[in-house]
């Protein structure tokens, strides 16, 4: 309790903490942040993937050939972690088909193709004007139905975070934007500070934190001014200017900077009473609640030395990247690299038909001169530049060694799972080793291994259940034998009027034998079965526990290539819900097993008594 | 417009700082002030040895690489073999016979480096392992340091050095032993060597250090050589090629132990400043112990690593059989590195005591 009380006091004191390591890459933000946010003209076609967030895709609501309006829902959220997507403009649905996805692999995903009618007719939705008096639950539902996801990079469904199960003390608004080149949040804060503040107020109403801290890096003086002005009358909102350093905008890193606390490994910020939202998300919340607008556009920075008019644009989700590049004038150099996201955590765009999605904050076309790419990988010379720079205090050089050796146990011992894939280690490595790439593949391998293990465990369990069943059948047969023996014995006793002494003695002897030789083994057997059952149940319980744990770990290790804040919590929350479902299932199984066992025991007891 | 970037590359998309090749080369360049001082005081032999050792190192590495079917050119370009050769050259007496250099360098490259798996896999510092093998196998040749040129009877030219290294005699027919006889007719030894033998003869420290082979704060000549390596080392620090922890820990630990010893038994101990500016102290602190491959990788580990080396240097000089203990100190501490690393792992984010 004490630490929680002092958390707010500590934060209020304005003290800032430092994170270990970190780097100061050239920022190159002035390329794109000097102009207002422009609007890109309508594209002829929009490609809307039905899954643009962490979690499940929604259920399709539309068919090919159907007419849709701007902002009309195209899918409906299903149970579990799920968000709908909406039509970015009015037009006709041309196709619903796999299309290159905004993912590092570019793996085709189901995408709704809309041919624009260039009218942009708006679908009427209901805003919640009186949100101050609305219940948090109905606001949460509304935010979900408007498709709002974290716009910092991970696209984690926002409604989960606005509906925390834990008591929240501190709400941190992440305006750090520490990746070089990207200025989407910067310009949003400059020109939409009031809207952002409204969004924050809605969040305050829903989450009820004691304090809100808006954290902005000191390389954005204009944004800081604008935000300070917008919140000057609100004494529960504080603006914290933090020193520029990459990766200060990582969720866990920012929490450390603002509070001096660490989110324990495999936990989420809410576990220590903190929730974090991105600047862009606050804006989207405001639009969803106050204007009744679904999330169908966002600010995207189109920048890099190969772009003739680098700038920030309001881009409708689903716009193909090629349209952005044409609009901003790409002058490609030889082997031009195209990156979605920033230079530190973004991924290569392999196909410019890739659409802008909820998590797209930047399209970067750098020159080789200004953003030199990697040369040939050389041997690790253990110079420790990587470990000195790692913001999580990992030992990348050791993890590299074990990653190459595929020693997954050692990788866990060296806490690979806590790697946030920020890229700092690769950035400083003199041997030009793509360390993060090694870690990503190791994480995938470990996940695979765990899944395989679960499968083989299941097979083993099936085998054991079968053994148990066979054993029970045998038991039943024995019982039957005993019953018939008893019957014979009784019959014998009934017509035992012959009164022959010898016969009587024989009968006694027989009876004795029956009770010691026959009954005893059975009751012993019954006991064994009983204990066996108990042991089996215990094993099953232990296994279930292990499995649930393994499961949560696996999910927590899922690599996510996305930027900035919401990465960590996204995974953890997903892990949590998955774990919950798993646990429920297992609990049910255990309950069933227990009931069976009880029944069995009762039967045995009955049999024993009837003897 | 389709498929501009065909290559799949994982993030990050850029890097910074020196590459490994540049790092190795920078270390070689940073030796220059030290080499200059060494050449000034000990003659051209230093340069001849440097060239010889580098050639041997590159040749040995090339042969092994082609035997192991590894890329030869690209690997030679990483500069690590060149650096190992150079470091050995700077450690051995300038007029040591050529086969000494060949054996030492070949051992370092072939056995210590390549047979352990090549760059990045060696447990021991190759240069120091090569040096120690030489010291144990050829103790006489390896301690045959010339006196500083300024107190030498004979002038020796560049060609004299070449001739001496390859034939054993200068052009005028003098052997190394003859060359070692100084103006006053006494065979010269290095200051550390001299101190040890004189202490054993019962002289006090202040009597011994009155000899001309000691300068103002170190051995004559040696103090300048050490200063040269100190300057080179500071340049490396500034370039970010090495970090301060190891040199600092070595110097601090050696100084502390010397000071303690000197204040307890001033008559029997080398003054702390002479400790720091004699023998291979600075060379070891900035150029040998900082070899990242065989050093500790954690920050606390590097401080411990340096402190142990400093302490061992002191102990070997004070109580050991060899006049200078740098090589042994480094190799012994190399052995402890896995242990040091293991116990100094930094606390990973989220693994501190639960809040
Ligand atoms: S920075 Fe690169 S070369 Fe240096 S220790 Fe790390 S992985 Fe090895
Ligand atoms: S990518 Fe992982 S290992 Fe590398 S610096 Fe970032 S957190 Fe550390």
PDB file of C-alpha atoms in Angstrom, chain A residues 468-481 525:
ATOM      1  CA  UNK A 468      -7.099 -45.593 -16.386  1.00  0.00           C
ATOM      2  CA  UNK A 469     -10.151 -46.762 -18.284  1.00  0.00           C
ATOM      3  CA  UNK A 470      -8.666 -50.230 -18.833  1.00  0.00           C
ATOM      4  CA  UNK A 471      -7.871 -50.428 -15.174  1.00  0.00           C
ATOM      5  CA  UNK A 472     -11.452 -49.539 -14.299  1.00  0.00           C
ATOM      6  CA  UNK A 473     -12.828 -52.176 -16.670  1.00  0.00           C
ATOM      7  CA  UNK A 474     -10.642 -54.744 -14.990  1.00  0.00           C
ATOM      8  CA  UNK A 475     -11.917 -53.586 -11.639  1.00  0.00           C
ATOM      9  CA  UNK A 476     -15.502 -53.957 -12.775  1.00  0.00           C
ATOM     10  CA  UNK A 477     -14.831 -57.495 -14.003  1.00  0.00           C
ATOM     11  CA  UNK A 478     -13.337 -58.427 -10.636  1.00  0.00           C
ATOM     12  CA  UNK A 479     -16.369 -57.046  -8.873  1.00  0.00           C
ATOM     13  CA  UNK A 480     -18.663 -59.115 -10.997  1.00  0.00           C
ATOM     14  CA  UNK A 481     -16.687 -62.245 -10.136  1.00  0.00           C
ATOM     15  CA  UNK A 525      -7.803 -53.217  -4.888  1.00  0.00           C
TER      16      UNK A 525
END
